[in-house]
Amino acid sequence: PMRTGWAAFKFALAGFILPYMFIFYPSLLLIGNLSEILLATIPAIVGIFLLSIGIVGFYKKEIGWFGRGLLIIGAILLIHPEWTTSLIGIGLGGLVLVPQYKRGKSLPLESEIQGQRRS
């Protein structure tokens, strides 16, 4: 039961953060003009993406504790509505994710592995 609870917590944590982002970015509630809404939505999406990857610890391959920490710090920096913190947060996320993206393919799906065995 506890293992299932922790797994659910890891997947839901990014959703718990979103309501607090409304405080920093009222434009996420679609209040304001289009440019304000876009400038609030992009860091929010990237921040939730980084937080999810940092908590789960997997992007294309498994991410070590140091990389996970950098992703979580980057996600936290993206929550604060300043350009400097947003750029640092995106930079930290890129520092971890770009090398993984360039290294190659992700791990195969379980169904792909089973299909190869049957052939």
mmCIF file of N, CA and C in Angstrom:
data_model
loop_
_atom_site.group_PDB
_atom_site.id
_atom_site.type_symbol
_atom_site.label_atom_id
_atom_site.label_comp_id
_atom_site.label_asym_id
_atom_site.label_seq_id
_atom_site.Cartn_x
_atom_site.Cartn_y
_atom_site.Cartn_z
ATOM 1 N N PRO A 1 0.807 -1.207 0.000
ATOM 2 C CA PRO A 1 0.000 0.000 0.000
ATOM 3 C C PRO A 1 0.854 1.277 0.000
ATOM 4 N N MET A 2 1.933 1.291 0.781
ATOM 5 C CA MET A 2 2.757 2.496 0.833
ATOM 6 C C MET A 2 3.477 2.732 -0.493
ATOM 7 N N ARG A 3 3.891 1.661 -1.129
ATOM 8 C CA ARG A 3 4.589 1.798 -2.405
ATOM 9 C C ARG A 3 3.667 2.417 -3.456
ATOM 10 N N THR A 4 2.435 1.995 -3.467
ATOM 11 C CA THR A 4 1.456 2.551 -4.396
ATOM 12 C C THR A 4 1.186 4.015 -4.080
ATOM 13 N N GLY A 5 1.091 4.323 -2.795
ATOM 14 C CA GLY A 5 0.861 5.705 -2.385
ATOM 15 C C GLY A 5 1.994 6.627 -2.796
ATOM 16 N N TRP A 6 3.241 6.169 -2.626
ATOM 17 C CA TRP A 6 4.387 6.990 -3.025
ATOM 18 C C TRP A 6 4.429 7.165 -4.533
ATOM 19 N N ALA A 7 4.092 6.126 -5.271
ATOM 20 C CA ALA A 7 4.070 6.235 -6.731
ATOM 21 C C ALA A 7 3.010 7.244 -7.169
ATOM 22 N N ALA A 8 1.844 7.197 -6.568
ATOM 23 C CA ALA A 8 0.780 8.150 -6.898
ATOM 24 C C ALA A 8 1.187 9.568 -6.522
ATOM 25 N N PHE A 9 1.855 9.712 -5.384
ATOM 26 C CA PHE A 9 2.317 11.029 -4.948
ATOM 27 C C PHE A 9 3.302 11.613 -5.954
ATOM 28 N N LYS A 10 4.210 10.790 -6.458
ATOM 29 C CA LYS A 10 5.199 11.279 -7.419
ATOM 30 C C LYS A 10 4.528 11.781 -8.689
ATOM 31 N N PHE A 11 3.514 11.062 -9.144
ATOM 32 C CA PHE A 11 2.839 11.478 -10.368
ATOM 33 C C PHE A 11 1.953 12.707 -10.153
ATOM 34 N N ALA A 12 1.404 12.877 -8.964
ATOM 35 C CA ALA A 12 0.450 13.960 -8.718
ATOM 36 C C ALA A 12 1.089 15.240 -8.206
ATOM 37 N N LEU A 13 2.353 15.206 -7.798
ATOM 38 C CA LEU A 13 2.964 16.383 -7.188
ATOM 39 C C LEU A 13 2.953 17.594 -8.116
ATOM 40 N N ALA A 14 3.199 17.382 -9.387
ATOM 41 C CA ALA A 14 3.180 18.500 -10.329
ATOM 42 C C ALA A 14 1.795 19.144 -10.381
ATOM 43 N N GLY A 15 0.756 18.364 -10.252
ATOM 44 C CA GLY A 15 -0.601 18.912 -10.221
ATOM 45 C C GLY A 15 -0.891 19.700 -8.959
ATOM 46 N N PHE A 16 -0.239 19.339 -7.862
ATOM 47 C CA PHE A 16 -0.416 20.090 -6.618
ATOM 48 C C PHE A 16 0.236 21.466 -6.703
ATOM 49 N N ILE A 17 1.284 21.596 -7.489
ATOM 50 C CA ILE A 17 2.023 22.852 -7.599
ATOM 51 C C ILE A 17 1.252 23.876 -8.432
ATOM 52 N N LEU A 18 0.484 23.422 -9.389
ATOM 53 C CA LEU A 18 -0.190 24.327 -10.321
ATOM 54 C C LEU A 18 -1.060 25.385 -9.642
ATOM 55 N N PRO A 19 -1.885 25.066 -8.653
ATOM 56 C CA PRO A 19 -2.680 26.132 -8.030
ATOM 57 C C PRO A 19 -1.831 27.230 -7.385
ATOM 58 N N TYR A 20 -0.658 26.883 -6.893
ATOM 59 C CA TYR A 20 0.219 27.902 -6.312
ATOM 60 C C TYR A 20 0.839 28.778 -7.390
ATOM 61 N N MET A 21 0.949 28.246 -8.588
ATOM 62 C CA MET A 21 1.466 29.053 -9.688
ATOM 63 C C MET A 21 0.472 30.141 -10.088
ATOM 64 N N PHE A 22 -0.811 29.926 -9.810
ATOM 65 C CA PHE A 22 -1.807 30.954 -10.109
ATOM 66 C C PHE A 22 -1.541 32.227 -9.314
ATOM 67 N N ILE A 23 -0.944 32.096 -8.136
ATOM 68 C CA ILE A 23 -0.631 33.268 -7.314
ATOM 69 C C ILE A 23 0.433 34.111 -8.001
ATOM 70 N N PHE A 24 1.474 33.451 -8.515
ATOM 71 C CA PHE A 24 2.559 34.176 -9.164
ATOM 72 C C PHE A 24 2.207 34.605 -10.581
ATOM 73 N N TYR A 25 1.389 33.824 -11.252
ATOM 74 C CA TYR A 25 1.011 34.094 -12.643
ATOM 75 C C TYR A 25 -0.514 34.137 -12.765
ATOM 76 N N PRO A 26 -1.167 35.256 -12.427
ATOM 77 C CA PRO A 26 -2.625 35.327 -12.600
ATOM 78 C C PRO A 26 -3.046 35.135 -14.063
ATOM 79 N N SER A 27 -2.130 35.376 -14.989
ATOM 80 C CA SER A 27 -2.458 35.190 -16.408
ATOM 81 C C SER A 27 -2.735 33.734 -16.750
ATOM 82 N N LEU A 28 -2.312 32.797 -15.890
ATOM 83 C CA LEU A 28 -2.632 31.388 -16.139
ATOM 84 C C LEU A 28 -4.135 31.141 -16.078
ATOM 85 N N LEU A 29 -4.843 32.040 -15.435
ATOM 86 C CA LEU A 29 -6.301 31.945 -15.385
ATOM 87 C C LEU A 29 -6.948 32.639 -16.582
ATOM 88 N N LEU A 30 -6.110 32.932 -17.593
ATOM 89 C CA LEU A 30 -6.531 33.596 -18.831
ATOM 90 C C LEU A 30 -7.059 34.998 -18.572
ATOM 91 N N ILE A 31 -6.450 35.671 -17.602
ATOM 92 C CA ILE A 31 -6.772 37.067 -17.306
ATOM 93 C C ILE A 31 -5.650 37.914 -17.884
ATOM 94 N N GLY A 32 -5.970 38.808 -18.780
ATOM 95 C CA GLY A 32 -4.958 39.660 -19.394
ATOM 96 C C GLY A 32 -4.935 39.464 -20.892
ATOM 97 N N ASN A 33 -3.940 40.123 -21.518
ATOM 98 C CA ASN A 33 -3.851 40.009 -22.973
ATOM 99 C C ASN A 33 -3.076 38.753 -23.368
ATOM 100 N N LEU A 34 -3.043 38.487 -24.655
ATOM 101 C CA LEU A 34 -2.466 37.246 -25.160
ATOM 102 C C LEU A 34 -0.981 37.114 -24.821
ATOM 103 N N SER A 35 -0.233 38.209 -24.925
ATOM 104 C CA SER A 35 1.203 38.117 -24.638
ATOM 105 C C SER A 35 1.457 37.783 -23.169
ATOM 106 N N GLU A 36 0.682 38.363 -22.254
ATOM 107 C CA GLU A 36 0.833 38.036 -20.831
ATOM 108 C C GLU A 36 0.493 36.570 -20.572
ATOM 109 N N ILE A 37 -0.545 36.098 -21.230
ATOM 110 C CA ILE A 37 -0.960 34.705 -21.043
ATOM 111 C C ILE A 37 0.125 33.755 -21.550
ATOM 112 N N LEU A 38 0.689 34.043 -22.722
ATOM 113 C CA LEU A 38 1.747 33.186 -23.264
ATOM 114 C C LEU A 38 3.011 33.241 -22.412
ATOM 115 N N LEU A 39 3.369 34.440 -21.944
ATOM 116 C CA LEU A 39 4.571 34.576 -21.119
ATOM 117 C C LEU A 39 4.409 33.919 -19.752
ATOM 118 N N ALA A 40 3.194 33.665 -19.340
ATOM 119 C CA ALA A 40 2.969 32.937 -18.089
ATOM 120 C C ALA A 40 2.834 31.441 -18.337
ATOM 121 N N THR A 41 2.244 31.073 -19.456
ATOM 122 C CA THR A 41 1.976 29.665 -19.727
ATOM 123 C C THR A 41 3.247 28.884 -20.058
ATOM 124 N N ILE A 42 4.140 29.468 -20.823
ATOM 125 C CA ILE A 42 5.348 28.744 -21.241
ATOM 126 C C ILE A 42 6.217 28.350 -20.047
ATOM 127 N N PRO A 43 6.566 29.280 -19.132
ATOM 128 C CA PRO A 43 7.358 28.834 -17.966
ATOM 129 C C PRO A 43 6.606 27.834 -17.091
ATOM 130 N N ALA A 44 5.287 27.960 -17.011
ATOM 131 C CA ALA A 44 4.510 27.019 -16.201
ATOM 132 C C ALA A 44 4.582 25.612 -16.787
ATOM 133 N N ILE A 45 4.431 25.494 -18.093
ATOM 134 C CA ILE A 45 4.495 24.182 -18.740
ATOM 135 C C ILE A 45 5.886 23.580 -18.595
ATOM 136 N N VAL A 46 6.916 24.382 -18.856
ATOM 137 C CA VAL A 46 8.287 23.883 -18.742
ATOM 138 C C VAL A 46 8.592 23.503 -17.297
ATOM 139 N N GLY A 47 8.132 24.317 -16.338
ATOM 140 C CA GLY A 47 8.374 24.019 -14.928
ATOM 141 C C GLY A 47 7.717 22.723 -14.483
ATOM 142 N N ILE A 48 6.497 22.500 -14.890
ATOM 143 C CA ILE A 48 5.805 21.257 -14.527
ATOM 144 C C ILE A 48 6.473 20.064 -15.212
ATOM 145 N N PHE A 49 6.913 20.246 -16.445
ATOM 146 C CA PHE A 49 7.632 19.194 -17.163
ATOM 147 C C PHE A 49 8.923 18.826 -16.428
ATOM 148 N N LEU A 50 9.708 19.836 -16.040
ATOM 149 C CA LEU A 50 10.963 19.574 -15.324
ATOM 150 C C LEU A 50 10.703 18.936 -13.967
ATOM 151 N N LEU A 51 9.683 19.417 -13.268
ATOM 152 C CA LEU A 51 9.368 18.855 -11.957
ATOM 153 C C LEU A 51 8.954 17.389 -12.077
ATOM 154 N N SER A 52 8.141 17.082 -13.062
ATOM 155 C CA SER A 52 7.702 15.695 -13.255
ATOM 156 C C SER A 52 8.877 14.776 -13.555
ATOM 157 N N ILE A 53 9.756 15.206 -14.440
ATOM 158 C CA ILE A 53 10.918 14.384 -14.777
ATOM 159 C C ILE A 53 11.844 14.256 -13.576
ATOM 160 N N GLY A 54 12.023 15.358 -12.833
ATOM 161 C CA GLY A 54 12.898 15.315 -11.667
ATOM 162 C C GLY A 54 12.385 14.389 -10.581
ATOM 163 N N ILE A 55 11.101 14.356 -10.382
ATOM 164 C CA ILE A 55 10.534 13.509 -9.332
ATOM 165 C C ILE A 55 10.542 12.042 -9.748
ATOM 166 N N VAL A 56 10.140 11.772 -10.976
ATOM 167 C CA VAL A 56 10.094 10.387 -11.441
ATOM 168 C C VAL A 56 11.507 9.854 -11.688
ATOM 169 N N GLY A 57 12.417 10.718 -12.147
ATOM 170 C CA GLY A 57 13.801 10.307 -12.344
ATOM 171 C C GLY A 57 14.073 9.609 -13.655
ATOM 172 N N PHE A 58 13.266 9.907 -14.657
ATOM 173 C CA PHE A 58 13.432 9.236 -15.943
ATOM 174 C C PHE A 58 13.006 10.180 -17.051
ATOM 175 N N TYR A 59 13.839 10.290 -18.097
ATOM 176 C CA TYR A 59 13.452 11.023 -19.301
ATOM 177 C C TYR A 59 13.556 10.052 -20.472
ATOM 178 N N LYS A 60 14.685 9.934 -21.093
ATOM 179 C CA LYS A 60 14.897 8.879 -22.082
ATOM 180 C C LYS A 60 15.623 7.715 -21.441
ATOM 181 N N LYS A 61 16.378 8.037 -20.421
ATOM 182 C CA LYS A 61 17.078 7.042 -19.615
ATOM 183 C C LYS A 61 16.954 7.481 -18.167
ATOM 184 N N GLU A 62 17.377 6.629 -17.280
ATOM 185 C CA GLU A 62 17.300 6.957 -15.863
ATOM 186 C C GLU A 62 18.221 8.135 -15.552
ATOM 187 N N ILE A 63 17.762 9.010 -14.661
ATOM 188 C CA ILE A 63 18.522 10.196 -14.267
ATOM 189 C C ILE A 63 19.002 9.991 -12.837
ATOM 190 N N GLY A 64 20.267 10.294 -12.597
ATOM 191 C CA GLY A 64 20.837 10.151 -11.262
ATOM 192 C C GLY A 64 20.305 11.208 -10.302
ATOM 193 N N TRP A 65 20.673 11.055 -9.039
ATOM 194 C CA TRP A 65 20.177 11.970 -8.009
ATOM 195 C C TRP A 65 20.614 13.407 -8.246
ATOM 196 N N PHE A 66 21.835 13.606 -8.705
ATOM 197 C CA PHE A 66 22.311 14.966 -8.951
ATOM 198 C C PHE A 66 21.491 15.635 -10.054
ATOM 199 N N GLY A 67 21.267 14.920 -11.151
ATOM 200 C CA GLY A 67 20.458 15.455 -12.243
ATOM 201 C C GLY A 67 19.025 15.712 -11.824
ATOM 202 N N ARG A 68 18.484 14.810 -11.013
ATOM 203 C CA ARG A 68 17.118 15.006 -10.516
ATOM 204 C C ARG A 68 17.036 16.257 -9.654
ATOM 205 N N GLY A 69 18.049 16.459 -8.827
ATOM 206 C CA GLY A 69 18.080 17.660 -7.991
ATOM 207 C C GLY A 69 18.130 18.925 -8.827
ATOM 208 N N LEU A 70 18.957 18.916 -9.883
ATOM 209 C CA LEU A 70 19.030 20.081 -10.766
ATOM 210 C C LEU A 70 17.692 20.348 -11.446
ATOM 211 N N LEU A 71 17.008 19.290 -11.865
ATOM 212 C CA LEU A 71 15.705 19.470 -12.512
ATOM 213 C C LEU A 71 14.677 20.048 -11.548
ATOM 214 N N ILE A 72 14.674 19.574 -10.318
ATOM 215 C CA ILE A 72 13.711 20.073 -9.334
ATOM 216 C C ILE A 72 14.016 21.525 -8.985
ATOM 217 N N ILE A 73 15.298 21.858 -8.830
ATOM 218 C CA ILE A 73 15.666 23.256 -8.561
ATOM 219 C C ILE A 73 15.269 24.134 -9.744
ATOM 220 N N GLY A 74 15.513 23.656 -10.963
ATOM 221 C CA GLY A 74 15.108 24.407 -12.149
ATOM 222 C C GLY A 74 13.607 24.623 -12.208
ATOM 223 N N ALA A 75 12.841 23.610 -11.828
ATOM 224 C CA ALA A 75 11.380 23.739 -11.821
ATOM 225 C C ALA A 75 10.930 24.758 -10.785
ATOM 226 N N ILE A 76 11.558 24.739 -9.619
ATOM 227 C CA ILE A 76 11.203 25.708 -8.578
ATOM 228 C C ILE A 76 11.532 27.123 -9.037
ATOM 229 N N LEU A 77 12.663 27.291 -9.715
ATOM 230 C CA LEU A 77 13.024 28.617 -10.224
ATOM 231 C C LEU A 77 12.036 29.101 -11.283
ATOM 232 N N LEU A 78 11.451 28.188 -12.031
ATOM 233 C CA LEU A 78 10.479 28.586 -13.052
ATOM 234 C C LEU A 78 9.140 29.010 -12.454
ATOM 235 N N ILE A 79 8.889 28.648 -11.220
ATOM 236 C CA ILE A 79 7.633 29.049 -10.589
ATOM 237 C C ILE A 79 7.637 30.549 -10.300
ATOM 238 N N HIS A 80 8.783 31.087 -9.951
ATOM 239 C CA HIS A 80 8.887 32.519 -9.620
ATOM 240 C C HIS A 80 8.881 33.341 -10.905
ATOM 241 N N PRO A 81 8.036 34.379 -10.987
ATOM 242 C CA PRO A 81 7.862 35.103 -12.252
ATOM 243 C C PRO A 81 8.928 36.170 -12.526
ATOM 244 N N GLU A 82 10.155 35.802 -12.580
ATOM 245 C CA GLU A 82 11.237 36.714 -12.952
ATOM 246 C C GLU A 82 11.956 36.107 -14.148
ATOM 247 N N TRP A 83 12.406 36.948 -15.069
ATOM 248 C CA TRP A 83 13.093 36.418 -16.241
ATOM 249 C C TRP A 83 14.416 35.765 -15.874
ATOM 250 N N THR A 84 15.112 36.338 -14.895
ATOM 251 C CA THR A 84 16.412 35.763 -14.533
ATOM 252 C C THR A 84 16.242 34.362 -13.952
ATOM 253 N N THR A 85 15.290 34.198 -13.043
ATOM 254 C CA THR A 85 15.089 32.872 -12.453
ATOM 255 C C THR A 85 14.548 31.890 -13.490
ATOM 256 N N SER A 86 13.709 32.375 -14.395
ATOM 257 C CA SER A 86 13.181 31.490 -15.440
ATOM 258 C C SER A 86 14.295 31.010 -16.364
ATOM 259 N N LEU A 87 15.184 31.909 -16.742
ATOM 260 C CA LEU A 87 16.285 31.511 -17.619
ATOM 261 C C LEU A 87 17.241 30.550 -16.923
ATOM 262 N N ILE A 88 17.510 30.784 -15.643
ATOM 263 C CA ILE A 88 18.365 29.860 -14.891
ATOM 264 C C ILE A 88 17.685 28.494 -14.794
ATOM 265 N N GLY A 89 16.379 28.482 -14.534
ATOM 266 C CA GLY A 89 15.639 27.224 -14.452
ATOM 267 C C GLY A 89 15.653 26.453 -15.759
ATOM 268 N N ILE A 90 15.453 27.156 -16.866
ATOM 269 C CA ILE A 90 15.503 26.505 -18.177
ATOM 270 C C ILE A 90 16.916 26.001 -18.456
ATOM 271 N N GLY A 91 17.916 26.785 -18.057
ATOM 272 C CA GLY A 91 19.303 26.363 -18.242
ATOM 273 C C GLY A 91 19.633 25.101 -17.462
ATOM 274 N N LEU A 92 19.176 25.026 -16.214
ATOM 275 C CA LEU A 92 19.418 23.824 -15.415
ATOM 276 C C LEU A 92 18.727 22.606 -16.030
ATOM 277 N N GLY A 93 17.507 22.812 -16.505
ATOM 278 C CA GLY A 93 16.801 21.708 -17.151
ATOM 279 C C GLY A 93 17.504 21.259 -18.421
ATOM 280 N N GLY A 94 17.959 22.224 -19.213
ATOM 281 C CA GLY A 94 18.684 21.889 -20.434
ATOM 282 C C GLY A 94 19.999 21.189 -20.156
ATOM 283 N N LEU A 95 20.652 21.575 -19.066
ATOM 284 C CA LEU A 95 21.922 20.959 -18.680
ATOM 285 C C LEU A 95 21.772 19.462 -18.443
ATOM 286 N N VAL A 96 20.627 19.059 -17.941
ATOM 287 C CA VAL A 96 20.387 17.641 -17.664
ATOM 288 C C VAL A 96 19.750 16.931 -18.862
ATOM 289 N N LEU A 97 18.779 17.569 -19.517
ATOM 290 C CA LEU A 97 17.983 16.872 -20.530
ATOM 291 C C LEU A 97 18.604 16.847 -21.922
ATOM 292 N N VAL A 98 19.329 17.888 -22.308
ATOM 293 C CA VAL A 98 19.907 17.924 -23.657
ATOM 294 C C VAL A 98 20.904 16.787 -23.878
ATOM 295 N N PRO A 99 21.827 16.518 -22.940
ATOM 296 C CA PRO A 99 22.729 15.369 -23.167
ATOM 297 C C PRO A 99 21.977 14.042 -23.292
ATOM 298 N N GLN A 100 20.918 13.876 -22.523
ATOM 299 C CA GLN A 100 20.139 12.637 -22.641
ATOM 300 C C GLN A 100 19.460 12.555 -24.001
ATOM 301 N N TYR A 101 18.968 13.680 -24.476
ATOM 302 C CA TYR A 101 18.295 13.698 -25.770
ATOM 303 C C TYR A 101 19.280 13.378 -26.893
ATOM 304 N N LYS A 102 20.496 13.933 -26.792
ATOM 305 C CA LYS A 102 21.493 13.728 -27.840
ATOM 306 C C LYS A 102 22.070 12.321 -27.830
ATOM 307 N N ARG A 103 22.081 11.672 -26.666
ATOM 308 C CA ARG A 103 22.692 10.343 -26.565
ATOM 309 C C ARG A 103 21.956 9.293 -27.371
ATOM 310 N N GLY A 104 20.702 9.477 -27.575
ATOM 311 C CA GLY A 104 20.046 8.496 -28.422
ATOM 312 C C GLY A 104 18.681 8.085 -27.967
ATOM 313 N N LYS A 105 18.360 6.876 -28.346
ATOM 314 C CA LYS A 105 17.016 6.356 -28.178
ATOM 315 C C LYS A 105 16.685 6.125 -26.715
ATOM 316 N N SER A 106 15.396 6.115 -26.460
ATOM 317 C CA SER A 106 14.925 5.780 -25.122
ATOM 318 C C SER A 106 14.905 4.263 -24.971
ATOM 319 N N LEU A 107 14.671 3.819 -23.763
ATOM 320 C CA LEU A 107 14.585 2.390 -23.510
ATOM 321 C C LEU A 107 13.369 1.817 -24.233
ATOM 322 N N PRO A 108 13.450 0.589 -24.743
ATOM 323 C CA PRO A 108 12.309 0.012 -25.465
ATOM 324 C C PRO A 108 11.145 -0.286 -24.526
ATOM 325 N N LEU A 109 9.959 -0.240 -25.092
ATOM 326 C CA LEU A 109 8.765 -0.572 -24.331
ATOM 327 C C LEU A 109 8.712 -2.067 -24.082
ATOM 328 N N GLU A 110 8.022 -2.457 -23.024
ATOM 329 C CA GLU A 110 7.893 -3.877 -22.682
ATOM 330 C C GLU A 110 7.242 -4.653 -23.825
ATOM 331 N N SER A 111 6.253 -4.053 -24.483
ATOM 332 C CA SER A 111 5.578 -4.740 -25.586
ATOM 333 C C SER A 111 6.525 -4.950 -26.768
ATOM 334 N N GLU A 112 7.440 -4.004 -27.004
ATOM 335 C CA GLU A 112 8.405 -4.164 -28.086
ATOM 336 C C GLU A 112 9.371 -5.299 -27.784
ATOM 337 N N ILE A 113 9.762 -5.423 -26.533
ATOM 338 C CA ILE A 113 10.681 -6.489 -26.138
ATOM 339 C C ILE A 113 10.006 -7.844 -26.319
ATOM 340 N N GLN A 114 8.759 -7.964 -25.889
ATOM 341 C CA GLN A 114 8.045 -9.235 -26.012
ATOM 342 C C GLN A 114 7.812 -9.589 -27.472
ATOM 343 N N GLY A 115 7.556 -8.597 -28.313
ATOM 344 C CA GLY A 115 7.350 -8.848 -29.733
ATOM 345 C C GLY A 115 8.609 -9.376 -30.401
ATOM 346 N N GLN A 116 9.770 -8.909 -29.969
ATOM 347 C CA GLN A 116 11.029 -9.378 -30.540
ATOM 348 C C GLN A 116 11.313 -10.814 -30.132
ATOM 349 N N ARG A 117 10.916 -11.193 -28.945
ATOM 350 C CA ARG A 117 11.162 -12.550 -28.471
ATOM 351 C C ARG A 117 10.327 -13.565 -29.236
ATOM 352 N N ARG A 118 9.125 -13.176 -29.627
ATOM 353 C CA ARG A 118 8.219 -14.100 -30.313
ATOM 354 C C ARG A 118 8.643 -14.340 -31.756
ATOM 355 N N SER A 119 9.311 -13.385 -32.346
ATOM 356 C CA SER A 119 9.682 -13.496 -33.762
ATOM 357 C C SER A 119 10.718 -14.552 -33.999
#
